[in-house]
Amino acid sequence: MDDQETGASKDRAAVTGDEVKVDLIAFVVAVNDGEPCVLTIGQADTLPSGPFALEHRSLQSGLRGWVEQQTGHPLGYIEQLYTFADRDRVGAERRQRAISISYLALTRKEQAASSPNCGWRSWYEYFPWEDHRSGAPPVELNVLRPRLIEWADGAGDAATRRERRQRTATAFGLDGRHWNEELTLQRYELIYEAGLVQEAGSGRDTTRASLVPSKSMVADHRRIVATGIARLRSKIKYRPVVFELMPQSFTLLQLQRTVEALAGRLINKPNFRRLIEQQELVEETGETSVDTGGRPARLYRFRHAVLDETPIVGTKLPVARG
């Protein structure tokens, strides 16, 4: 299911010279015990990455090689995420244009790498305000909202104050708006602009007491993760990529919990099951699971034929509002 690499990205990667550095970065996702996890390396919360070299046959082959070398984990499904080439990127050398071509990769729990050089962390450790499965989290209600409103009201002119207030309300579902789980990147960029994450500290008068409690990442890797979360939350609504994260057989409840973990939202159970059945995304295996803590539950598997029958299928996420 690898994506086609765009001509534009190949052109970017073909740029050479002492002032240009091209890196390949992987945002690798697995769902472990009901938590969406990201694969990191070393001790500094770093995404697997490496330079695009002449010996690499393609961007994807280069990425796969770096990830397997650094983590011991071969990649399955990957798709190009975004190319980051801003002149003022965090971590970029002053006289060097750093271009990073990022990829989203999905893997299954049983295939998750086990290596002393890498580890899996819940992405909610980096974005605790994104987990709304139990309602708006305290870090959002008690920390983020007040500090963002204070930041908005502290602007020097009325127009900027209104603009910041509106962006905050849209991103965080204030003033009668709904929370939109797909606005992960907009929320992070707003928080970054307000100087509330450690990555924004370069050149600013920020103290640890002013930061929102959350784990930071090196350079702009947290921004890359935010981009990937937003992409995945959107994509599971119109393509069946969630099954790349599922075991070969699963219960419908396990499927629902996986979708909820990714979306950070609860799903209406009857509506979810009805949509799954209507779209004929799964088929029964004829077996049952006794690991549910109650009566045996039917096991299902992804029905691959659906990919040939319809061009656009997904879970449509009947998320619970309120």
Short mmCIF file of N, CA and C in Angstrom, two decimals, residues 123-132 134-149 172 174 179 187 191 196-197 208-215 222:
data_model
loop_
_atom_site.label_atom_id
_atom_site.label_comp_id
_atom_site.label_asym_id
_atom_site.label_seq_id
_atom_site.Cartn_x
_atom_site.Cartn_y
_atom_site.Cartn_z
N TRP A 123 1.34 8.99 22.13
CA TRP A 123 1.45 10.34 21.59
C TRP A 123 0.74 11.37 22.48
N TYR A 124 -0.08 10.88 23.43
CA TYR A 124 -0.72 11.81 24.36
C TYR A 124 0.24 12.31 25.44
N GLU A 125 1.43 11.71 25.54
CA GLU A 125 2.45 12.29 26.42
C GLU A 125 2.98 13.60 25.83
N TYR A 126 2.99 13.70 24.52
CA TYR A 126 3.44 14.91 23.84
C TYR A 126 2.28 15.88 23.62
N PHE A 127 1.07 15.36 23.54
CA PHE A 127 -0.12 16.18 23.27
C PHE A 127 -1.24 15.79 24.23
N PRO A 128 -1.08 16.03 25.54
CA PRO A 128 -2.11 15.58 26.50
C PRO A 128 -3.45 16.26 26.30
N TRP A 129 -3.48 17.43 25.67
CA TRP A 129 -4.73 18.14 25.43
C TRP A 129 -5.54 17.50 24.29
N GLU A 130 -4.95 16.54 23.57
CA GLU A 130 -5.63 15.93 22.44
C GLU A 130 -6.48 14.72 22.82
N ASP A 131 -6.38 14.25 24.05
CA ASP A 131 -7.12 13.05 24.46
C ASP A 131 -8.43 13.44 25.13
N HIS A 132 -9.52 13.39 24.36
CA HIS A 132 -10.84 13.76 24.86
C HIS A 132 -11.74 12.55 25.08
N SER A 134 -12.24 10.96 27.71
CA SER A 134 -12.97 11.12 28.99
C SER A 134 -13.42 12.57 29.17
N GLY A 135 -13.62 13.25 28.07
CA GLY A 135 -13.97 14.66 28.12
C GLY A 135 -12.73 15.53 28.02
N ALA A 136 -12.91 16.83 28.07
CA ALA A 136 -11.77 17.74 27.99
C ALA A 136 -10.82 17.47 29.16
N PRO A 137 -9.53 17.22 28.88
CA PRO A 137 -8.59 16.89 29.96
C PRO A 137 -8.28 18.10 30.84
N PRO A 138 -7.91 17.88 32.09
CA PRO A 138 -7.59 18.99 33.01
C PRO A 138 -6.53 19.94 32.48
N VAL A 139 -5.52 19.41 31.75
CA VAL A 139 -4.46 20.28 31.26
C VAL A 139 -5.01 21.31 30.28
N GLU A 140 -6.07 20.95 29.59
CA GLU A 140 -6.70 21.92 28.68
C GLU A 140 -7.56 22.91 29.45
N LEU A 141 -8.40 22.37 30.34
CA LEU A 141 -9.34 23.22 31.06
C LEU A 141 -8.63 24.18 32.02
N ASN A 142 -7.65 23.67 32.76
CA ASN A 142 -7.06 24.45 33.84
C ASN A 142 -5.78 25.18 33.47
N VAL A 143 -5.14 24.77 32.38
CA VAL A 143 -3.86 25.38 32.01
C VAL A 143 -3.93 26.05 30.64
N LEU A 144 -4.23 25.26 29.63
CA LEU A 144 -4.15 25.78 28.27
C LEU A 144 -5.13 26.92 28.00
N ARG A 145 -6.39 26.69 28.28
CA ARG A 145 -7.39 27.71 27.96
C ARG A 145 -7.08 29.04 28.64
N PRO A 146 -6.86 29.06 29.97
CA PRO A 146 -6.57 30.35 30.62
C PRO A 146 -5.32 31.03 30.05
N ARG A 147 -4.27 30.25 29.77
CA ARG A 147 -3.04 30.87 29.30
C ARG A 147 -3.18 31.37 27.86
N LEU A 148 -3.94 30.66 27.04
CA LEU A 148 -4.15 31.13 25.67
C LEU A 148 -5.01 32.39 25.66
N ILE A 149 -6.01 32.44 26.52
CA ILE A 149 -6.84 33.64 26.61
C ILE A 149 -6.02 34.82 27.12
N PHE A 172 -9.94 25.11 19.91
CA PHE A 172 -10.26 24.37 21.14
C PHE A 172 -11.75 24.26 21.41
N LEU A 174 -14.25 26.52 21.72
CA LEU A 174 -14.82 27.43 22.70
C LEU A 174 -15.96 28.23 22.09
N TRP A 179 -15.46 20.67 19.38
CA TRP A 179 -14.07 20.23 19.31
C TRP A 179 -13.88 19.45 18.02
N ARG A 187 -3.77 23.46 16.65
CA ARG A 187 -3.67 23.66 18.09
C ARG A 187 -2.21 23.75 18.53
N ILE A 191 -0.31 26.94 20.30
CA ILE A 191 0.38 26.81 21.59
C ILE A 191 1.85 27.20 21.45
N LEU A 196 4.12 28.36 24.83
CA LEU A 196 3.71 27.50 25.93
C LEU A 196 4.31 26.10 25.87
N VAL A 197 5.19 25.84 24.89
CA VAL A 197 5.91 24.57 24.82
C VAL A 197 7.40 24.85 24.79
N ARG A 208 10.08 27.53 32.74
CA ARG A 208 9.42 26.23 32.81
C ARG A 208 8.04 26.34 33.45
N ALA A 209 7.88 27.27 34.38
CA ALA A 209 6.58 27.42 35.04
C ALA A 209 5.50 27.89 34.08
N SER A 210 5.91 28.53 32.99
CA SER A 210 4.93 29.04 32.04
C SER A 210 4.55 28.02 30.98
N LEU A 211 5.24 26.88 30.93
CA LEU A 211 5.00 25.89 29.89
C LEU A 211 3.84 24.97 30.26
N VAL A 212 3.15 24.48 29.23
CA VAL A 212 2.09 23.49 29.43
C VAL A 212 2.75 22.14 29.72
N PRO A 213 2.33 21.43 30.79
CA PRO A 213 2.94 20.14 31.11
C PRO A 213 2.79 19.15 29.95
N SER A 214 3.89 18.78 29.35
CA SER A 214 3.90 17.82 28.24
C SER A 214 5.35 17.52 27.90
N LYS A 215 5.58 16.37 27.26
CA LYS A 215 6.92 15.99 26.85
C LYS A 215 7.29 16.75 25.58
N ARG A 222 8.09 17.42 17.21
CA ARG A 222 6.72 17.40 17.75
C ARG A 222 5.74 18.01 16.72
#
